Coordinates of C-alpha atoms in Angstrom, one line a residue:
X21 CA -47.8 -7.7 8.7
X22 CA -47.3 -10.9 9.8
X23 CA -47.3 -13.7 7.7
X24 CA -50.6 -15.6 8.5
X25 CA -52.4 -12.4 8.2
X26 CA -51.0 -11.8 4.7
X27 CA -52.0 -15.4 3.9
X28 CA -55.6 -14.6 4.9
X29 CA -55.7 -11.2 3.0
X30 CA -54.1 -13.4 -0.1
X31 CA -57.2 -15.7 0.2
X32 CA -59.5 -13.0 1.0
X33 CA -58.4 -11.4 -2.5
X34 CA -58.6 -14.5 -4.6
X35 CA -62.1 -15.4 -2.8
X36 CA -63.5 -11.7 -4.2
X37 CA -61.0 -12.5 -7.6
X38 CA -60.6 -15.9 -8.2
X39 CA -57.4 -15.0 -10.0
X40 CA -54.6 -12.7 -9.1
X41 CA -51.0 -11.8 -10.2
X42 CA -48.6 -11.9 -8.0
X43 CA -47.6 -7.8 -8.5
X44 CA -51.3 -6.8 -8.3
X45 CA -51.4 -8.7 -4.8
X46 CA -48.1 -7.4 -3.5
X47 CA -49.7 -3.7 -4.5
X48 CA -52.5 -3.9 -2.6
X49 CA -51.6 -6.1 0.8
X50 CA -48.5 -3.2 0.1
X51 CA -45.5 -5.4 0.6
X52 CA -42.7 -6.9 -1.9
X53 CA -42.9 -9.3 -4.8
X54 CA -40.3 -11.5 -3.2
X55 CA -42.4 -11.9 0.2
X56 CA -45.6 -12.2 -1.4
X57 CA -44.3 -15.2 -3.9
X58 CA -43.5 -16.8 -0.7
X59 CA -46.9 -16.6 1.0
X60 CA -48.1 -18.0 -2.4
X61 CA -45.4 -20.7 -2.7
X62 CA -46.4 -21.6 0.8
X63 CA -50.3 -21.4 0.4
X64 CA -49.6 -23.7 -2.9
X65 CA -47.7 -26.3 -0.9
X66 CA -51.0 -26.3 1.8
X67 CA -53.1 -26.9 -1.4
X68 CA -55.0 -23.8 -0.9
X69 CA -53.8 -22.5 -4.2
X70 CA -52.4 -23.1 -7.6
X71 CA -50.1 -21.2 -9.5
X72 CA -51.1 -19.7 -12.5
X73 CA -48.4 -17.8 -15.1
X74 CA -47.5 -14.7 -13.2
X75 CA -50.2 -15.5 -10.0
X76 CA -52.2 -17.9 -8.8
X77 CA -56.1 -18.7 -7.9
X78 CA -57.6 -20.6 -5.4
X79 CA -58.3 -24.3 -5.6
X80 CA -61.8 -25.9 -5.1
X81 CA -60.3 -28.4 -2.1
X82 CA -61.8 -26.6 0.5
X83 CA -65.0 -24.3 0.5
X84 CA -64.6 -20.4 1.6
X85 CA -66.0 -21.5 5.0
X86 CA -63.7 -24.1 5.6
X87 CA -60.7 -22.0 4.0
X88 CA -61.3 -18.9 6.6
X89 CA -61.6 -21.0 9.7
X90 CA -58.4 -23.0 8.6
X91 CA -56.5 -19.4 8.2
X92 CA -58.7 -17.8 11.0
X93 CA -56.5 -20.6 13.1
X94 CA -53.4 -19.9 12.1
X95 CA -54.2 -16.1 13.1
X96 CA -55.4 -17.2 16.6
X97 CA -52.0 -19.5 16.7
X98 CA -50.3 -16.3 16.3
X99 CA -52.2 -14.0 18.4
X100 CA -51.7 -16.3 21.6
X101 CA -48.0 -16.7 20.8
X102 CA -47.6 -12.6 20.9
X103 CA -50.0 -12.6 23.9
X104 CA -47.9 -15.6 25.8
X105 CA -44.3 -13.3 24.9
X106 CA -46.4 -10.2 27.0
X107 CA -47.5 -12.3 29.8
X108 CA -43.1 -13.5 30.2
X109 CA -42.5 -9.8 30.0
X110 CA -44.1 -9.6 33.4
X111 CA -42.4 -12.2 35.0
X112 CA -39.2 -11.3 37.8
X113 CA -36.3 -13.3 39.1
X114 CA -37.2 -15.4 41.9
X115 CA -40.7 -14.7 41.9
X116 CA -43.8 -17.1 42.4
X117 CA -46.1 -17.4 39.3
X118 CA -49.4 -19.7 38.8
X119 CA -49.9 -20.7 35.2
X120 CA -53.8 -22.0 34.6
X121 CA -54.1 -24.2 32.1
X122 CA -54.5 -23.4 28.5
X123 CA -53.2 -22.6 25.1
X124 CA -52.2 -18.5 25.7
X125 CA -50.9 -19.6 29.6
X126 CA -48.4 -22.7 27.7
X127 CA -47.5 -19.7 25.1
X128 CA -46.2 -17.9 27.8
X129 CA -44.6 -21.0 29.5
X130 CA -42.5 -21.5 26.4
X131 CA -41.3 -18.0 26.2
X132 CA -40.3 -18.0 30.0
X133 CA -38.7 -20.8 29.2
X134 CA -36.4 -19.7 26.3
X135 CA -35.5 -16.8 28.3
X136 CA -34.1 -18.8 31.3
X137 CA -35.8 -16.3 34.1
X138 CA -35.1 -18.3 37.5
X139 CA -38.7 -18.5 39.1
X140 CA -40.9 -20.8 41.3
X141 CA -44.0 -21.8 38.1
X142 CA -47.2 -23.5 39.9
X143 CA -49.4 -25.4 37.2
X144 CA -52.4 -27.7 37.3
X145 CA -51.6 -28.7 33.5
X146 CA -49.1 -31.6 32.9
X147 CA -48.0 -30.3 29.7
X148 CA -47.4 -26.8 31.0
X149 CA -45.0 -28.3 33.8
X150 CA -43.2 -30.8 31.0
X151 CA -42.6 -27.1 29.1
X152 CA -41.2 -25.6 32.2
X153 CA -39.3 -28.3 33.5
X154 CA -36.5 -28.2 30.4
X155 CA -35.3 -25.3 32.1
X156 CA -32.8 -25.5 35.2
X157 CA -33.8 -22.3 36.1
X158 CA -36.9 -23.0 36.9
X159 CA -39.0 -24.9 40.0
X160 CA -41.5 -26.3 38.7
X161 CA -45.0 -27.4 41.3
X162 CA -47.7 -29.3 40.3
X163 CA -51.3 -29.6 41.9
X164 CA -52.8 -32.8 42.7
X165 CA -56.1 -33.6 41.3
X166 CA -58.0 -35.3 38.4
X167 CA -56.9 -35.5 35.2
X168 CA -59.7 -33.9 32.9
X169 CA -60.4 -36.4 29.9
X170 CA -58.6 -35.7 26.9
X171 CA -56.9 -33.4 28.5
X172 CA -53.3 -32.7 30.4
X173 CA -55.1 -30.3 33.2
X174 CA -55.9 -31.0 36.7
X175 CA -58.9 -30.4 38.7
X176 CA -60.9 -31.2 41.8
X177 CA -60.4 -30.9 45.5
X178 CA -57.5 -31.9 45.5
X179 CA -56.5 -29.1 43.0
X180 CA -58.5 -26.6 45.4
X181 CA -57.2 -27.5 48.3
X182 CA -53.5 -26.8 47.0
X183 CA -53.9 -23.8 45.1
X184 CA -56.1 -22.3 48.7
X185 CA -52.9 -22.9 50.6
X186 CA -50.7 -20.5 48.0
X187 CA -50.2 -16.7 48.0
X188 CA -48.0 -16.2 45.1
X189 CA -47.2 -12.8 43.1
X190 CA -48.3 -13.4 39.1
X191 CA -50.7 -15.8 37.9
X192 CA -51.7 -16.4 34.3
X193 CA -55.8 -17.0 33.6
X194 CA -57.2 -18.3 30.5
X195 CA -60.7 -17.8 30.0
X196 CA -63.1 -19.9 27.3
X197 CA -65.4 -16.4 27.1
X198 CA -64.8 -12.8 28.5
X199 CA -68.7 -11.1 28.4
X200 CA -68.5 -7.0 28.8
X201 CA -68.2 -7.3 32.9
X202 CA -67.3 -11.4 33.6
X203 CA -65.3 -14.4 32.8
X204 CA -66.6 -17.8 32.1
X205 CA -66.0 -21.6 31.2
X206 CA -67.1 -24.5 30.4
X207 CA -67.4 -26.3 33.1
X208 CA -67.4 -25.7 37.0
X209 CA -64.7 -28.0 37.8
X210 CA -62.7 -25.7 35.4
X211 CA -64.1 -22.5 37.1
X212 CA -63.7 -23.6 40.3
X213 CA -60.1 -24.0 40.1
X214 CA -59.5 -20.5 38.2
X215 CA -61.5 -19.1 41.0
X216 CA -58.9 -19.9 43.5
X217 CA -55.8 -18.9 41.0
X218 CA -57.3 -16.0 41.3
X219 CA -57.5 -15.3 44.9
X220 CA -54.2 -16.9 45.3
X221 CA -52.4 -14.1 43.4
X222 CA -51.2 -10.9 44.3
X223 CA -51.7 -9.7 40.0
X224 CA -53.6 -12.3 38.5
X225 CA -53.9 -11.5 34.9
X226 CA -56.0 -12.7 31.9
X227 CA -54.8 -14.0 28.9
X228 CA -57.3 -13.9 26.0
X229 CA -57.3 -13.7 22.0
X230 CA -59.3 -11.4 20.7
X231 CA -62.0 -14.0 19.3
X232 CA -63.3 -14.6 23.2
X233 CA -64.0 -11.2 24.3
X234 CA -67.7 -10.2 24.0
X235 CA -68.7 -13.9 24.5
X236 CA -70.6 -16.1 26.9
X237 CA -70.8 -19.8 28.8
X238 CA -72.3 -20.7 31.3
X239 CA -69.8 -21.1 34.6
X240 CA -68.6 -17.9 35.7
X241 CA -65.4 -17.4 37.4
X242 CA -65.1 -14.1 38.1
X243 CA -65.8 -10.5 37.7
X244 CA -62.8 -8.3 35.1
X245 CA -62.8 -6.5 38.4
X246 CA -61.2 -9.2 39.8
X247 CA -58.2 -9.1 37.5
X248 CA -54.9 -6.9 37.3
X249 CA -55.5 -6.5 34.0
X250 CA -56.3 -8.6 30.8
X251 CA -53.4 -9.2 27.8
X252 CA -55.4 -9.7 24.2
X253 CA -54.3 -8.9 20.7
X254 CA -55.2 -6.4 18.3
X255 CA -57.9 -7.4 16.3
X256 CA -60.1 -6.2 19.5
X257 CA -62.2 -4.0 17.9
X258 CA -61.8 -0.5 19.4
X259 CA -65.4 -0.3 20.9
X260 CA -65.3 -3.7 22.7
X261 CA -61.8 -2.3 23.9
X262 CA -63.6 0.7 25.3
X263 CA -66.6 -1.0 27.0
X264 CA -63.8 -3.0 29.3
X265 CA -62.1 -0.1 30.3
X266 CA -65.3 1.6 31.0
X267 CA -66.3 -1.6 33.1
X268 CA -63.1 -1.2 35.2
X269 CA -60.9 -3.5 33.4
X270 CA -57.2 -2.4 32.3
X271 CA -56.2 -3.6 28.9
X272 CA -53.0 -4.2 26.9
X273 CA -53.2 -4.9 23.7
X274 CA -50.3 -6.7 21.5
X275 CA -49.7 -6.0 18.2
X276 CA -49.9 -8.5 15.5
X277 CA -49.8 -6.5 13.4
X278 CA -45.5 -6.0 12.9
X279 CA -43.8 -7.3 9.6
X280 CA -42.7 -10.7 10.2
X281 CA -41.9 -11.1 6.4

């Protein structure tokens, strides 16, 4: 199990508890003393707990709302870090890969990167290309466009027009919401431009936690049709994973589940 989903089982414990010792926890998340003491040392030094003789219990700084969406993030930190290491799988010397903008597509970027794969990476997100470019192997395009604000993406017709002249072999698609048969976003400038990733790719494939499938906005960008397949994690519950395959949409799942104690 990895580590930020034994912290959130530790919490989930002391929320139904209040107090815990450390060899009662370790029974029941069913791993060591010595690893669990660490997840409690750690959780301690976050201020989520204190340490009681032989345990601990949680501490009033944060209510249980505001304690599961802090660990829920760490969890979605992980899950798009095991999703970003799948999408680098799929990448081939000397091929010609679009990377959309977005947390699961710079995931992927970092992996490529450790794994010095020489390819040609086309990306309309500035901190995306600064990822890419610390490696010699790789040649790194950027679009043109408009910076979104607050943001490090591109967009526009400038974008459009550069990404319409492509053919390339991979690209990598975020999505803010995947619904049982589309994908959506926030905005239509955003659509627009993972529209034409899209089209410009011979697999395009979607990169998505779990916590966006069987969701909705309002700009849509695409039938599931229109992808190769979708990467996700494994806390897709197995009838939402169903419903997409029925819909014509192939599916890997990651683990996130593996020891990383």
């Amino acid at each position: 199990m990895l580590p930020a989903l034994r912290r959130a089982r530790i919490i989930e414990l002391l929320q139904r508890d209040g107090a815990a010792g450390l060899k009662e926890m370790s029974q029941a998340l069913g791993v060591s003393v010595s690893t669990l003491r660490r997840d409690v040392d750690y959780l301690c030094e976050q201020n989520y707990l204190e340490r009681t003789y032989g345990g601990a219990l949680l501490t009033n700084r944060l209510s249980g709302r505001e304690l599961e969406r802090e660990i829920a993030s760490e969890v979605e930190s992980v899950a798009k870090g095991v999703i970003g290491q799948r999408a680098a799988d799929l990448i081939q010397p000397g091929q010609t890969v679009i990377l959309d903008s977005g947390t699961s597509t710079a995931a992927a970027a970092r992996i490529a990167r450790e794994r010095g794969v020489a390819f040609t990476a086309i990306t309309n997100d500035f901190t995306i290309a600064a990822i890419l470019s610390e490696s010699p192997a790789i040649t790194v395009l950027v679009t043109g466009g408009v910076v979104r604000a607050g943001t490090s993406t591109l967009l526009g017709i400038d974008t459009l027009h550069y990404i319409r002249r492509l053919r390339a072999d991979l690209a990598f698609v975020g999505t803010h919401a995947l619904s049982e048969g589309e994908m959506s976003d926030t905005s239509i400038e955003l659509a627009e431009v993972k529209r034409a990733i899209i089209a410009a790719a011979d697999r395009p494939v979607l990169l998505a936690d779990s916590s966006k499938i069987f969701s909705r906005t309002f700009c849509s960008f695409g039938r599931i049709t229109d992808m190769h397949h979708l990467i996700t994690d494994s806390r897709l519950p197995a009838d939402r994973l169903v419903v997409l395959e029925r819909n014509g949409l192939r599916v890997d799942v990651v683990p996130v589940g593996a020891d990383g104690a």
